PDB file of C-alpha atoms and ligand atoms in Angstrom:
ATOM      1  CA  UNK A   1     -53.976 -68.125 -43.579  1.00 84.00           C
ATOM      2  CA  UNK A   2     -51.728 -66.074 -42.252  1.00 89.00           C
ATOM      3  CA  UNK A   3     -51.367 -66.429 -38.270  1.00 93.00           C
ATOM      4  CA  UNK A   4     -50.745 -62.946 -36.570  1.00 95.00           C
ATOM      5  CA  UNK A   5     -46.515 -63.370 -35.739  1.00 95.00           C
ATOM      6  CA  UNK A   6     -47.422 -61.301 -32.415  1.00 94.00           C
ATOM      7  CA  UNK A   7     -50.114 -63.023 -30.742  1.00 93.00           C
ATOM      8  CA  UNK A   8     -49.736 -66.220 -32.815  1.00 93.00           C
ATOM      9  CA  UNK A   9     -53.330 -66.187 -32.368  1.00 93.00           C
ATOM     10  CA  UNK A  10     -55.508 -64.898 -34.938  1.00 95.00           C
ATOM     11  CA  UNK A  11     -55.843 -63.871 -38.732  1.00 95.00           C
ATOM     12  CA  UNK A  12     -52.964 -61.471 -39.765  1.00 95.00           C
ATOM     13  CA  UNK A  13     -54.432 -58.376 -41.666  1.00 95.00           C
ATOM     14  CA  UNK A  14     -51.618 -56.323 -42.770  1.00 95.00           C
ATOM     15  CA  UNK A  15     -47.837 -57.806 -43.346  1.00 91.00           C
ATOM     16  CA  UNK A  16     -45.116 -55.227 -42.843  1.00 86.00           C
ATOM     17  CA  UNK A  17     -42.668 -57.132 -44.669  1.00 80.00           C
ATOM     18  CA  UNK A  18     -39.645 -54.587 -43.993  1.00 77.00           C
ATOM     19  CA  UNK A  19     -40.004 -55.489 -40.648  1.00 79.00           C
ATOM     20  CA  UNK A  20     -40.299 -59.212 -40.932  1.00 85.00           C
ATOM     21  CA  UNK A  21     -44.335 -59.162 -39.135  1.00 90.00           C
ATOM     22  CA  UNK A  22     -47.508 -60.382 -40.227  1.00 94.00           C
ATOM     23  CA  UNK A  23     -50.130 -58.852 -37.831  1.00 96.00           C
ATOM     24  CA  UNK A  24     -54.452 -59.384 -36.679  1.00 96.00           C
ATOM     25  CA  UNK A  25     -55.805 -56.466 -36.172  1.00 97.00           C
ATOM     26  CA  UNK A  26     -55.791 -56.088 -32.473  1.00 96.00           C
ATOM     27  CA  UNK A  27     -52.287 -56.409 -32.291  1.00 96.00           C
ATOM     28  CA  UNK A  28     -51.558 -53.684 -35.350  1.00 96.00           C
ATOM     29  CA  UNK A  29     -53.674 -51.238 -33.393  1.00 97.00           C
ATOM     30  CA  UNK A  30     -51.801 -52.319 -30.690  1.00 96.00           C
ATOM     31  CA  UNK A  31     -48.490 -51.780 -32.282  1.00 96.00           C
ATOM     32  CA  UNK A  32     -49.776 -48.293 -33.904  1.00 96.00           C
ATOM     33  CA  UNK A  33     -50.113 -46.993 -31.050  1.00 97.00           C
ATOM     34  CA  UNK A  34     -46.986 -48.121 -29.520  1.00 96.00           C
ATOM     35  CA  UNK A  35     -45.008 -46.474 -32.395  1.00 96.00           C
ATOM     36  CA  UNK A  36     -46.831 -42.941 -31.451  1.00 97.00           C
ATOM     37  CA  UNK A  37     -45.524 -42.902 -27.937  1.00 97.00           C
ATOM     38  CA  UNK A  38     -42.587 -44.130 -29.240  1.00 96.00           C
ATOM     39  CA  UNK A  39     -42.526 -41.350 -30.964  1.00 96.00           C
ATOM     40  CA  UNK A  40     -43.355 -39.117 -27.678  1.00 95.00           C
ATOM     41  CA  UNK A  41     -41.049 -40.686 -25.922  1.00 94.00           C
ATOM     42  CA  UNK A  42     -37.806 -40.274 -28.002  1.00 93.00           C
ATOM     43  CA  UNK A  43     -39.386 -36.420 -28.505  1.00 92.00           C
ATOM     44  CA  UNK A  44     -39.025 -36.633 -24.727  1.00 90.00           C
ATOM     45  CA  UNK A  45     -42.856 -35.087 -24.540  1.00 90.00           C
ATOM     46  CA  UNK A  46     -43.695 -38.327 -22.543  1.00 86.00           C
ATOM     47  CA  UNK A  47     -42.874 -36.685 -19.375  1.00 84.00           C
ATOM     48  CA  UNK A  48     -44.075 -33.215 -19.720  1.00 83.00           C
ATOM     49  CA  UNK A  49     -47.063 -33.505 -21.272  1.00 88.00           C
ATOM     50  CA  UNK A  50     -49.226 -32.971 -18.186  1.00 87.00           C
ATOM     51  CA  UNK A  51     -51.808 -30.202 -18.103  1.00 89.00           C
ATOM     52  CA  UNK A  52     -50.796 -29.416 -21.411  1.00 93.00           C
ATOM     53  CA  UNK A  53     -52.574 -28.182 -24.542  1.00 96.00           C
ATOM     54  CA  UNK A  54     -51.672 -29.454 -27.829  1.00 97.00           C
ATOM     55  CA  UNK A  55     -53.151 -28.595 -31.113  1.00 98.00           C
ATOM     56  CA  UNK A  56     -53.752 -30.916 -34.056  1.00 98.00           C
ATOM     57  CA  UNK A  57     -53.262 -29.450 -37.334  1.00 98.00           C
ATOM     58  CA  UNK A  58     -55.945 -31.599 -38.666  1.00 97.00           C
ATOM     59  CA  UNK A  59     -57.297 -31.704 -42.252  1.00 94.00           C
ATOM     60  CA  UNK A  60     -59.918 -34.147 -42.603  1.00 93.00           C
ATOM     61  CA  UNK A  61     -57.130 -36.426 -44.462  1.00 94.00           C
ATOM     62  CA  UNK A  62     -56.188 -39.923 -43.233  1.00 95.00           C
ATOM     63  CA  UNK A  63     -52.890 -38.746 -41.358  1.00 97.00           C
ATOM     64  CA  UNK A  64     -54.166 -35.553 -38.913  1.00 97.00           C
ATOM     65  CA  UNK A  65     -57.627 -37.642 -38.465  1.00 97.00           C
ATOM     66  CA  UNK A  66     -55.052 -40.797 -37.374  1.00 97.00           C
ATOM     67  CA  UNK A  67     -52.702 -38.382 -35.319  1.00 98.00           C
ATOM     68  CA  UNK A  68     -56.064 -36.804 -33.336  1.00 98.00           C
ATOM     69  CA  UNK A  69     -57.264 -40.114 -33.030  1.00 98.00           C
ATOM     70  CA  UNK A  70     -54.770 -41.888 -30.823  1.00 98.00           C
ATOM     71  CA  UNK A  71     -53.827 -38.581 -29.089  1.00 97.00           C
ATOM     72  CA  UNK A  72     -57.656 -38.488 -28.356  1.00 97.00           C
ATOM     73  CA  UNK A  73     -57.079 -41.899 -26.609  1.00 96.00           C
ATOM     74  CA  UNK A  74     -53.249 -41.779 -25.131  1.00 96.00           C
ATOM     75  CA  UNK A  75     -54.468 -37.829 -23.391  1.00 94.00           C
ATOM     76  CA  UNK A  76     -55.596 -39.475 -20.602  1.00 91.00           C
ATOM     77  CA  UNK A  77     -52.813 -41.348 -19.393  1.00 92.00           C
ATOM     78  CA  UNK A  78     -50.703 -38.360 -19.951  1.00 92.00           C
ATOM     79  CA  UNK A  79     -52.786 -35.643 -19.160  1.00 91.00           C
ATOM     80  CA  UNK A  80     -53.170 -33.449 -21.585  1.00 95.00           C
ATOM     81  CA  UNK A  81     -55.761 -31.608 -23.689  1.00 96.00           C
ATOM     82  CA  UNK A  82     -56.749 -31.360 -27.234  1.00 97.00           C
ATOM     83  CA  UNK A  83     -58.048 -28.638 -29.844  1.00 98.00           C
ATOM     84  CA  UNK A  84     -58.236 -29.369 -33.605  1.00 98.00           C
ATOM     85  CA  UNK A  85     -57.200 -26.176 -35.688  1.00 98.00           C
ATOM     86  CA  UNK A  86     -57.876 -26.683 -39.653  1.00 98.00           C
ATOM     87  CA  UNK A  87     -57.236 -23.640 -42.463  1.00 97.00           C
ATOM     88  CA  UNK A  88     -59.523 -23.854 -45.249  1.00 97.00           C
ATOM     89  CA  UNK A  89     -57.419 -23.358 -48.139  1.00 96.00           C
ATOM     90  CA  UNK A  90     -60.226 -22.571 -50.731  1.00 94.00           C
ATOM     91  CA  UNK A  91     -59.567 -25.359 -53.137  1.00 96.00           C
ATOM     92  CA  UNK A  92     -63.024 -26.233 -54.682  1.00 95.00           C
ATOM     93  CA  UNK A  93     -64.657 -29.754 -54.734  1.00 93.00           C
ATOM     94  CA  UNK A  94     -61.687 -30.999 -52.086  1.00 95.00           C
ATOM     95  CA  UNK A  95     -61.765 -28.829 -48.822  1.00 95.00           C
ATOM     96  CA  UNK A  96     -65.133 -28.539 -48.346  1.00 94.00           C
ATOM     97  CA  UNK A  97     -65.444 -33.052 -48.584  1.00 94.00           C
ATOM     98  CA  UNK A  98     -62.852 -33.467 -46.130  1.00 95.00           C
ATOM     99  CA  UNK A  99     -64.086 -30.396 -44.023  1.00 96.00           C
ATOM    100  CA  UNK A 100     -67.389 -31.942 -43.375  1.00 95.00           C
ATOM    101  CA  UNK A 101     -65.643 -35.526 -42.762  1.00 94.00           C
ATOM    102  CA  UNK A 102     -63.366 -34.020 -40.066  1.00 96.00           C
ATOM    103  CA  UNK A 103     -65.976 -32.124 -38.072  1.00 97.00           C
ATOM    104  CA  UNK A 104     -67.943 -34.736 -37.921  1.00 96.00           C
ATOM    105  CA  UNK A 105     -64.715 -36.725 -36.592  1.00 96.00           C
ATOM    106  CA  UNK A 106     -63.775 -33.830 -33.886  1.00 97.00           C
ATOM    107  CA  UNK A 107     -67.923 -34.196 -32.907  1.00 97.00           C
ATOM    108  CA  UNK A 108     -66.936 -38.135 -32.087  1.00 96.00           C
ATOM    109  CA  UNK A 109     -64.255 -37.614 -30.522  1.00 97.00           C
ATOM    110  CA  UNK A 110     -65.430 -34.708 -28.717  1.00 97.00           C
ATOM    111  CA  UNK A 111     -62.837 -32.077 -29.607  1.00 98.00           C
ATOM    112  CA  UNK A 112     -63.192 -28.728 -30.349  1.00 98.00           C
ATOM    113  CA  UNK A 113     -62.686 -27.911 -34.007  1.00 98.00           C
ATOM    114  CA  UNK A 114     -61.220 -24.423 -34.592  1.00 98.00           C
ATOM    115  CA  UNK A 115     -61.658 -23.691 -38.356  1.00 98.00           C
ATOM    116  CA  UNK A 116     -59.323 -20.867 -39.684  1.00 98.00           C
ATOM    117  CA  UNK A 117     -60.296 -19.329 -43.226  1.00 97.00           C
ATOM    118  CA  UNK A 118     -57.152 -18.738 -45.319  1.00 96.00           C
ATOM    119  CA  UNK A 119     -58.621 -15.737 -47.580  1.00 95.00           C
ATOM    120  CA  UNK A 120     -60.635 -14.209 -44.553  1.00 95.00           C
ATOM    121  CA  UNK A 121     -57.024 -14.254 -43.209  1.00 94.00           C
ATOM    122  CA  UNK A 122     -55.024 -12.912 -45.743  1.00 90.00           C
ATOM    123  CA  UNK A 123     -57.180 -12.205 -48.779  1.00 91.00           C
ATOM    124  CA  UNK A 124     -56.494 -14.741 -51.016  1.00 93.00           C
ATOM    125  CA  UNK A 125     -56.957 -18.423 -50.925  1.00 95.00           C
ATOM    126  CA  UNK A 126     -55.154 -21.100 -53.292  1.00 96.00           C
ATOM    127  CA  UNK A 127     -57.519 -21.772 -55.928  1.00 96.00           C
ATOM    128  CA  UNK A 128     -56.743 -17.485 -57.006  1.00 94.00           C
ATOM    129  CA  UNK A 129     -52.962 -18.461 -56.370  1.00 95.00           C
ATOM    130  CA  UNK A 130     -52.917 -21.493 -58.837  1.00 96.00           C
ATOM    131  CA  UNK A 131     -54.679 -19.104 -61.081  1.00 93.00           C
ATOM    132  CA  UNK A 132     -51.696 -16.782 -60.367  1.00 94.00           C
ATOM    133  CA  UNK A 133     -48.837 -19.153 -60.607  1.00 95.00           C
ATOM    134  CA  UNK A 134     -50.098 -20.788 -63.725  1.00 94.00           C
ATOM    135  CA  UNK A 135     -50.459 -16.974 -65.696  1.00 92.00           C
ATOM    136  CA  UNK A 136     -46.523 -16.378 -64.374  1.00 93.00           C
ATOM    137  CA  UNK A 137     -47.625 -13.694 -62.232  1.00 93.00           C
ATOM    138  CA  UNK A 138     -46.051 -15.412 -59.055  1.00 94.00           C
ATOM    139  CA  UNK A 139     -42.853 -18.329 -58.970  1.00 94.00           C
ATOM    140  CA  UNK A 140     -44.390 -20.398 -56.188  1.00 94.00           C
ATOM    141  CA  UNK A 141     -46.308 -23.516 -56.706  1.00 94.00           C
ATOM    142  CA  UNK A 142     -49.553 -23.680 -54.686  1.00 96.00           C
ATOM    143  CA  UNK A 143     -48.377 -26.220 -52.700  1.00 96.00           C
ATOM    144  CA  UNK A 144     -45.301 -23.876 -51.837  1.00 95.00           C
ATOM    145  CA  UNK A 145     -47.806 -20.966 -50.825  1.00 96.00           C
ATOM    146  CA  UNK A 146     -50.436 -23.723 -49.245  1.00 97.00           C
ATOM    147  CA  UNK A 147     -47.733 -25.282 -46.970  1.00 96.00           C
ATOM    148  CA  UNK A 148     -45.793 -21.828 -45.890  1.00 96.00           C
ATOM    149  CA  UNK A 149     -49.440 -20.157 -44.830  1.00 96.00           C
ATOM    150  CA  UNK A 150     -51.108 -22.801 -43.597  1.00 97.00           C
ATOM    151  CA  UNK A 151     -48.018 -23.317 -41.275  1.00 96.00           C
ATOM    152  CA  UNK A 152     -48.030 -20.009 -40.412  1.00 95.00           C
ATOM    153  CA  UNK A 153     -51.872 -19.691 -39.582  1.00 96.00           C
ATOM    154  CA  UNK A 154     -51.975 -22.710 -37.406  1.00 97.00           C
ATOM    155  CA  UNK A 155     -48.796 -21.184 -35.284  1.00 95.00           C
ATOM    156  CA  UNK A 156     -50.852 -18.218 -35.104  1.00 94.00           C
ATOM    157  CA  UNK A 157     -54.421 -19.719 -34.187  1.00 96.00           C
ATOM    158  CA  UNK A 158     -52.076 -22.204 -31.698  1.00 96.00           C
ATOM    159  CA  UNK A 159     -50.368 -19.207 -29.867  1.00 94.00           C
ATOM    160  CA  UNK A 160     -53.514 -17.366 -29.410  1.00 94.00           C
ATOM    161  CA  UNK A 161     -54.968 -20.458 -28.058  1.00 96.00           C
ATOM    162  CA  UNK A 162     -52.789 -20.592 -25.499  1.00 95.00           C
ATOM    163  CA  UNK A 163     -51.492 -24.110 -27.145  1.00 96.00           C
ATOM    164  CA  UNK A 164     -48.054 -25.621 -25.485  1.00 94.00           C
ATOM    165  CA  UNK A 165     -47.512 -27.803 -28.419  1.00 95.00           C
ATOM    166  CA  UNK A 166     -48.626 -28.306 -32.113  1.00 97.00           C
ATOM    167  CA  UNK A 167     -49.035 -32.070 -33.647  1.00 97.00           C
ATOM    168  CA  UNK A 168     -49.049 -32.323 -36.954  1.00 98.00           C
ATOM    169  CA  UNK A 169     -50.154 -35.583 -39.054  1.00 97.00           C
ATOM    170  CA  UNK A 170     -46.464 -35.943 -40.982  1.00 98.00           C
ATOM    171  CA  UNK A 171     -45.521 -39.853 -41.571  1.00 98.00           C
ATOM    172  CA  UNK A 172     -42.666 -41.542 -42.351  1.00 97.00           C
ATOM    173  CA  UNK A 173     -42.910 -41.159 -45.873  1.00 97.00           C
ATOM    174  CA  UNK A 174     -43.742 -37.543 -45.658  1.00 97.00           C
ATOM    175  CA  UNK A 175     -40.666 -37.487 -43.394  1.00 97.00           C
ATOM    176  CA  UNK A 176     -38.460 -39.341 -45.949  1.00 97.00           C
ATOM    177  CA  UNK A 177     -39.710 -37.452 -49.151  1.00 98.00           C
ATOM    178  CA  UNK A 178     -38.596 -34.057 -47.167  1.00 97.00           C
ATOM    179  CA  UNK A 179     -34.928 -35.525 -46.546  1.00 97.00           C
ATOM    180  CA  UNK A 180     -34.483 -37.061 -50.568  1.00 98.00           C
ATOM    181  CA  UNK A 181     -35.973 -33.421 -51.465  1.00 97.00           C
ATOM    182  CA  UNK A 182     -33.310 -31.484 -49.158  1.00 96.00           C
ATOM    183  CA  UNK A 183     -31.002 -33.804 -50.463  1.00 96.00           C
ATOM    184  CA  UNK A 184     -31.314 -33.010 -54.241  1.00 96.00           C
ATOM    185  CA  UNK A 185     -31.247 -29.391 -53.133  1.00 95.00           C
ATOM    186  CA  UNK A 186     -27.858 -29.940 -51.078  1.00 95.00           C
ATOM    187  CA  UNK A 187     -30.052 -27.892 -47.786  1.00 94.00           C
ATOM    188  CA  UNK A 188     -27.852 -29.705 -45.155  1.00 93.00           C
ATOM    189  CA  UNK A 189     -29.582 -27.506 -42.987  1.00 90.00           C
ATOM    190  CA  UNK A 190     -33.098 -28.307 -43.449  1.00 91.00           C
ATOM    191  CA  UNK A 191     -31.954 -31.484 -43.273  1.00 93.00           C
ATOM    192  CA  UNK A 192     -30.639 -31.216 -39.673  1.00 91.00           C
ATOM    193  CA  UNK A 193     -33.494 -29.153 -38.639  1.00 89.00           C
ATOM    194  CA  UNK A 194     -36.099 -31.965 -39.511  1.00 91.00           C
ATOM    195  CA  UNK A 195     -37.185 -34.065 -37.016  1.00 92.00           C
ATOM    196  CA  UNK A 196     -39.497 -35.908 -34.361  1.00 95.00           C
ATOM    197  CA  UNK A 197     -40.284 -32.295 -32.586  1.00 93.00           C
ATOM    198  CA  UNK A 198     -38.718 -28.875 -33.611  1.00 88.00           C
ATOM    199  CA  UNK A 199     -35.395 -27.896 -31.463  1.00 77.00           C
ATOM    200  CA  UNK A 200     -35.893 -25.652 -28.637  1.00 71.00           C
ATOM    201  CA  UNK A 201     -36.671 -22.117 -29.384  1.00 72.00           C
ATOM    202  CA  UNK A 202     -37.578 -19.120 -27.650  1.00 71.00           C
ATOM    203  CA  UNK A 203     -40.721 -19.287 -25.214  1.00 71.00           C
ATOM    204  CA  UNK A 204     -43.433 -17.661 -28.132  1.00 75.00           C
ATOM    205  CA  UNK A 205     -42.333 -20.765 -30.557  1.00 86.00           C
ATOM    206  CA  UNK A 206     -44.670 -23.041 -29.859  1.00 92.00           C
ATOM    207  CA  UNK A 207     -42.598 -27.036 -30.704  1.00 94.00           C
ATOM    208  CA  UNK A 208     -44.194 -28.801 -33.079  1.00 95.00           C
ATOM    209  CA  UNK A 209     -44.030 -32.850 -33.337  1.00 96.00           C
ATOM    210  CA  UNK A 210     -44.818 -35.755 -35.644  1.00 98.00           C
ATOM    211  CA  UNK A 211     -46.924 -38.421 -33.642  1.00 98.00           C
ATOM    212  CA  UNK A 212     -46.960 -40.617 -36.817  1.00 98.00           C
ATOM    213  CA  UNK A 213     -43.071 -40.105 -37.142  1.00 97.00           C
ATOM    214  CA  UNK A 214     -42.587 -44.056 -36.899  1.00 96.00           C
ATOM    215  CA  UNK A 215     -45.707 -44.785 -39.279  1.00 95.00           C
ATOM    216  CA  UNK A 216     -45.598 -45.650 -42.766  1.00 94.00           C
ATOM    217  CA  UNK A 217     -48.200 -44.571 -45.497  1.00 95.00           C
ATOM    218  CA  UNK A 218     -49.378 -47.605 -45.727  1.00 94.00           C
ATOM    219  CA  UNK A 219     -49.829 -48.322 -42.030  1.00 95.00           C
ATOM    220  CA  UNK A 220     -51.593 -45.200 -41.639  1.00 96.00           C
ATOM    221  CA  UNK A 221     -54.359 -45.799 -44.252  1.00 95.00           C
ATOM    222  CA  UNK A 222     -54.927 -49.713 -42.348  1.00 95.00           C
ATOM    223  CA  UNK A 223     -55.075 -48.239 -39.317  1.00 96.00           C
ATOM    224  CA  UNK A 224     -57.516 -45.329 -40.936  1.00 96.00           C
ATOM    225  CA  UNK A 225     -59.842 -48.637 -42.635  1.00 95.00           C
ATOM    226  CA  UNK A 226     -59.267 -50.627 -39.387  1.00 95.00           C
ATOM    227  CA  UNK A 227     -60.467 -47.814 -37.055  1.00 95.00           C
ATOM    228  CA  UNK A 228     -63.733 -46.946 -39.604  1.00 93.00           C
ATOM    229  CA  UNK A 229     -62.343 -43.787 -40.015  1.00 92.00           C
ATOM    230  CA  UNK A 230     -63.659 -41.888 -43.517  1.00 83.00           C
ATOM    231  CA  UNK A 231     -62.647 -39.482 -45.412  1.00 84.00           C
ATOM    232  CA  UNK A 232     -63.889 -38.914 -49.032  1.00 85.00           C
ATOM    233  CA  UNK A 233     -61.761 -40.005 -51.559  1.00 87.00           C
ATOM    234  CA  UNK A 234     -60.546 -36.912 -53.264  1.00 91.00           C
ATOM    235  CA  UNK A 235     -57.363 -35.844 -54.025  1.00 91.00           C
ATOM    236  CA  UNK A 236     -56.373 -32.109 -54.052  1.00 95.00           C
ATOM    237  CA  UNK A 237     -56.377 -31.025 -57.886  1.00 95.00           C
ATOM    238  CA  UNK A 238     -52.198 -29.054 -57.008  1.00 96.00           C
ATOM    239  CA  UNK A 239     -50.795 -31.906 -55.490  1.00 95.00           C
ATOM    240  CA  UNK A 240     -49.344 -33.689 -58.768  1.00 95.00           C
ATOM    241  CA  UNK A 241     -47.738 -30.050 -59.411  1.00 93.00           C
ATOM    242  CA  UNK A 242     -45.418 -30.450 -56.568  1.00 94.00           C
ATOM    243  CA  UNK A 243     -41.773 -31.736 -56.021  1.00 95.00           C
ATOM    244  CA  UNK A 244     -43.090 -33.602 -52.949  1.00 96.00           C
ATOM    245  CA  UNK A 245     -45.466 -35.626 -55.625  1.00 95.00           C
ATOM    246  CA  UNK A 246     -42.473 -36.865 -58.491  1.00 96.00           C
ATOM    247  CA  UNK A 247     -40.186 -38.078 -54.875  1.00 97.00           C
ATOM    248  CA  UNK A 248     -43.136 -40.075 -53.658  1.00 97.00           C
ATOM    249  CA  UNK A 249     -43.466 -42.398 -56.733  1.00 97.00           C
ATOM    250  CA  UNK A 250     -39.581 -42.518 -56.549  1.00 97.00           C
ATOM    251  CA  UNK A 251     -39.222 -43.651 -53.201  1.00 97.00           C
ATOM    252  CA  UNK A 252     -42.321 -45.989 -53.608  1.00 96.00           C
ATOM    253  CA  UNK A 253     -40.925 -47.603 -56.606  1.00 97.00           C
ATOM    254  CA  UNK A 254     -37.474 -48.041 -54.885  1.00 96.00           C
ATOM    255  CA  UNK A 255     -39.520 -49.681 -51.652  1.00 92.00           C
ATOM    256  CA  UNK A 256     -41.321 -51.576 -53.976  1.00 91.00           C
ATOM    257  CA  UNK A 257     -38.159 -52.858 -55.663  1.00 94.00           C
ATOM    258  CA  UNK A 258     -35.661 -52.868 -52.602  1.00 92.00           C
ATOM    259  CA  UNK A 259     -38.034 -53.688 -49.536  1.00 87.00           C
ATOM    260  CA  UNK A 260     -37.000 -51.636 -46.434  1.00 89.00           C
ATOM    261  CA  UNK A 261     -35.995 -48.630 -48.820  1.00 94.00           C
ATOM    262  CA  UNK A 262     -38.066 -46.367 -46.590  1.00 94.00           C
ATOM    263  CA  UNK A 263     -36.857 -47.290 -43.134  1.00 93.00           C
ATOM    264  CA  UNK A 264     -32.799 -47.400 -44.370  1.00 95.00           C
ATOM    265  CA  UNK A 265     -33.249 -43.946 -45.716  1.00 96.00           C
ATOM    266  CA  UNK A 266     -34.840 -42.749 -42.415  1.00 96.00           C
ATOM    267  CA  UNK A 267     -31.509 -44.420 -40.563  1.00 96.00           C
ATOM    268  CA  UNK A 268     -29.608 -42.284 -42.650  1.00 97.00           C
ATOM    269  CA  UNK A 269     -31.503 -39.389 -41.871  1.00 96.00           C
ATOM    270  CA  UNK A 270     -31.228 -39.552 -38.591  1.00 95.00           C
ATOM    271  CA  UNK A 271     -27.394 -40.434 -38.425  1.00 95.00           C
ATOM    272  CA  UNK A 272     -26.427 -37.646 -40.520  1.00 95.00           C
ATOM    273  CA  UNK A 273     -28.897 -35.519 -38.582  1.00 91.00           C
ATOM    274  CA  UNK A 274     -26.978 -36.637 -35.449  1.00 91.00           C
ATOM    275  CA  UNK A 275     -23.544 -35.420 -37.204  1.00 91.00           C
ATOM    276  CA  UNK A 276     -24.051 -32.677 -37.933  1.00 86.00           C
ATOM    277  CA  UNK A 277     -24.562 -29.703 -35.542  1.00 79.00           C
ATOM    278  CA  UNK A 278     -25.643 -26.388 -37.249  1.00 74.00           C
ATOM    279  CA  UNK A 279     -25.242 -23.062 -35.572  1.00 72.00           C
ATOM    280  CA  UNK A 280     -28.746 -22.381 -34.743  1.00 72.00           C
ATOM    281  CA  UNK A 281     -30.383 -19.089 -36.275  1.00 74.00           C
ATOM    282  CA  UNK A 282     -31.142 -16.222 -33.931  1.00 78.00           C
ATOM    283  CA  UNK A 283     -34.582 -15.577 -34.034  1.00 81.00           C
ATOM    284  CA  UNK A 284     -36.325 -12.075 -33.877  1.00 85.00           C
ATOM    285  CA  UNK A 285     -39.539 -10.862 -34.559  1.00 89.00           C
ATOM    286  CA  UNK A 286     -40.840 -10.122 -38.332  1.00 92.00           C
ATOM    287  CA  UNK A 287     -41.359  -6.414 -38.548  1.00 94.00           C
ATOM    288  CA  UNK A 288     -44.654  -6.631 -40.320  1.00 94.00           C
ATOM    289  CA  UNK A 289     -46.448  -9.533 -38.132  1.00 91.00           C
ATOM    290  CA  UNK A 290     -44.474  -9.650 -35.128  1.00 90.00           C
ATOM    291  CA  UNK A 291     -44.287 -13.553 -35.554  1.00 89.00           C
ATOM    292  CA  UNK A 292     -40.817 -15.374 -34.613  1.00 87.00           C
ATOM    293  CA  UNK A 293     -38.648 -15.249 -37.551  1.00 89.00           C
ATOM    294  CA  UNK A 294     -35.175 -15.660 -39.066  1.00 86.00           C
ATOM    295  CA  UNK A 295     -35.424 -13.074 -41.465  1.00 88.00           C
ATOM    296  CA  UNK A 296     -36.767  -9.319 -41.007  1.00 92.00           C
ATOM    297  CA  UNK A 297     -40.088 -10.596 -42.659  1.00 94.00           C
ATOM    298  CA  UNK A 298     -41.002 -13.826 -42.374  1.00 94.00           C
ATOM    299  CA  UNK A 299     -41.604 -15.844 -45.553  1.00 94.00           C
ATOM    300  CA  UNK A 300     -45.260 -15.626 -45.031  1.00 95.00           C
ATOM    301  CA  UNK A 301     -45.467 -12.073 -44.759  1.00 95.00           C
ATOM    302  CA  UNK A 302     -43.261 -11.869 -47.858  1.00 94.00           C
ATOM    303  CA  UNK A 303     -45.257 -14.041 -49.668  1.00 95.00           C
ATOM    304  CA  UNK A 304     -48.417 -12.400 -48.958  1.00 94.00           C
ATOM    305  CA  UNK A 305     -46.462  -9.114 -50.729  1.00 93.00           C
ATOM    306  CA  UNK A 306     -45.760 -10.905 -53.852  1.00 94.00           C
ATOM    307  CA  UNK A 307     -49.260 -12.383 -53.655  1.00 94.00           C
ATOM    308  CA  UNK A 308     -50.829  -9.265 -53.233  1.00 92.00           C
ATOM    309  CA  UNK A 309     -48.608  -7.046 -56.282  1.00 92.00           C
ATOM    310  CA  UNK A 310     -49.472 -10.118 -58.560  1.00 92.00           C
ATOM    311  CA  UNK A 311     -53.708 -10.004 -57.996  1.00 90.00           C
ATOM    312  CA  UNK A 312     -53.038  -5.974 -58.250  1.00 88.00           C
ATOM    313  CA  UNK A 313     -51.458  -6.530 -61.785  1.00 85.00           C
ATOM    314  CA  UNK A 314     -54.301  -9.461 -62.711  1.00 80.00           C
ATOM    315  CA  UNK A 315     -56.897  -6.854 -61.858  1.00 78.00           C
ATOM    316  CA  UNK A 316     -55.324  -4.006 -63.712  1.00 73.00           C
ATOM    317  CA  UNK A 317     -54.796  -6.514 -66.758  1.00 69.00           C
ATOM    318  CA  UNK A 318     -58.396  -7.026 -66.850  1.00 62.00           C
ATOM    319  CA  UNK A 319     -59.368  -3.528 -67.451  1.00 58.00           C
TER     320      UNK A 319
HETATM  321  S1  Q46 B   1     -53.828 -28.719 -49.410  1.00 59.71           S
HETATM  322 FE1  Q46 B   1     -52.311 -27.495 -49.810  1.00 59.71          FE
HETATM  323 FE2  Q46 B   1     -51.696 -29.797 -50.023  1.00 59.71          FE
HETATM  324 FE3  Q46 B   1     -53.232 -29.320 -51.769  1.00 59.71          FE
HETATM  325  S2  Q46 B   1     -51.670 -27.316 -52.381  1.00 59.71           S
HETATM  326 FE4  Q46 B   1     -50.378 -28.608 -51.958  1.00 59.71          FE
HETATM  327  S3  Q46 B   1     -50.289 -28.494 -49.574  1.00 59.71           S
HETATM  328  S4  Q46 B   1     -51.577 -30.555 -52.033  1.00 59.71           S
HETATM  329  S5  Q46 B   1     -51.336 -31.668 -48.187  1.00 59.71           S
HETATM  330 ZN1   ZN B   2     -44.771 -11.507 -40.986  1.00 59.71          ZN
END
């Protein structure tokens, strides 16, 4: 039996090789919460959350459910209010199952859940986007559209609800996958932009932060199980098409062969970020939807336009 390296009393349930730790359930749950507090502290949020409204972008998956759970535990200490937002992207065999689990969790935590329907909002769902991509009618993969439109709708609704912050379920693995993807793309600006919290912008831009920034995928999974949280084991059918999916396997292999790779990559990303000074892009308002954007027309509106054009072509081709 391996004893917990923190309390030295109880049986360890998780071994974190890269940190040289073996923790029992109690110490692991406490450590998890401490890592979230560290993320809040590093984001300089701990002093400024009082009476603020935090909207958690939730999907019903383990990471955003964990983020919701821990923030719900911390809300009394820091004095903030919570609300959850879920975008239903319309992915058959996946979304309904995840949504059901999320509704249950929100009920249990007594957190209000706002459900936003992608089709109702933009006239298309991700199943249809996948069809357009498969037929070569749009250049974007389902995940690209899903990511941009979900982010857009969460910001829009968070603004309407009067939220001061948006919290997302991105964990340490997501962060370094994004870093490696940006390295491959040679996008230094994007590397400098990514972090625990978005850089301060104009007043109408709601800052987004990542409470699970210091928590690995494996730790997030362990927390989810140890807390007794539930989600159906279904994966989005489009995940495999994305660049992230391949990068994830690559990084997991590196971690397996060379333990600690993930933490080293995160450290490297932080070092690059600290050294790179990028001029801030001035934000204006999208001329179509009025949301803050660095361009004349925001990415979401640009995508919506291309998708509507492709849908018209698809309908015409049926006659
Ligand atoms: S839901 Fe959407 Fe994910 Fe599915 S289409 Fe891709 S981004 S994988 S988290
Ligand atoms: Zn727009």
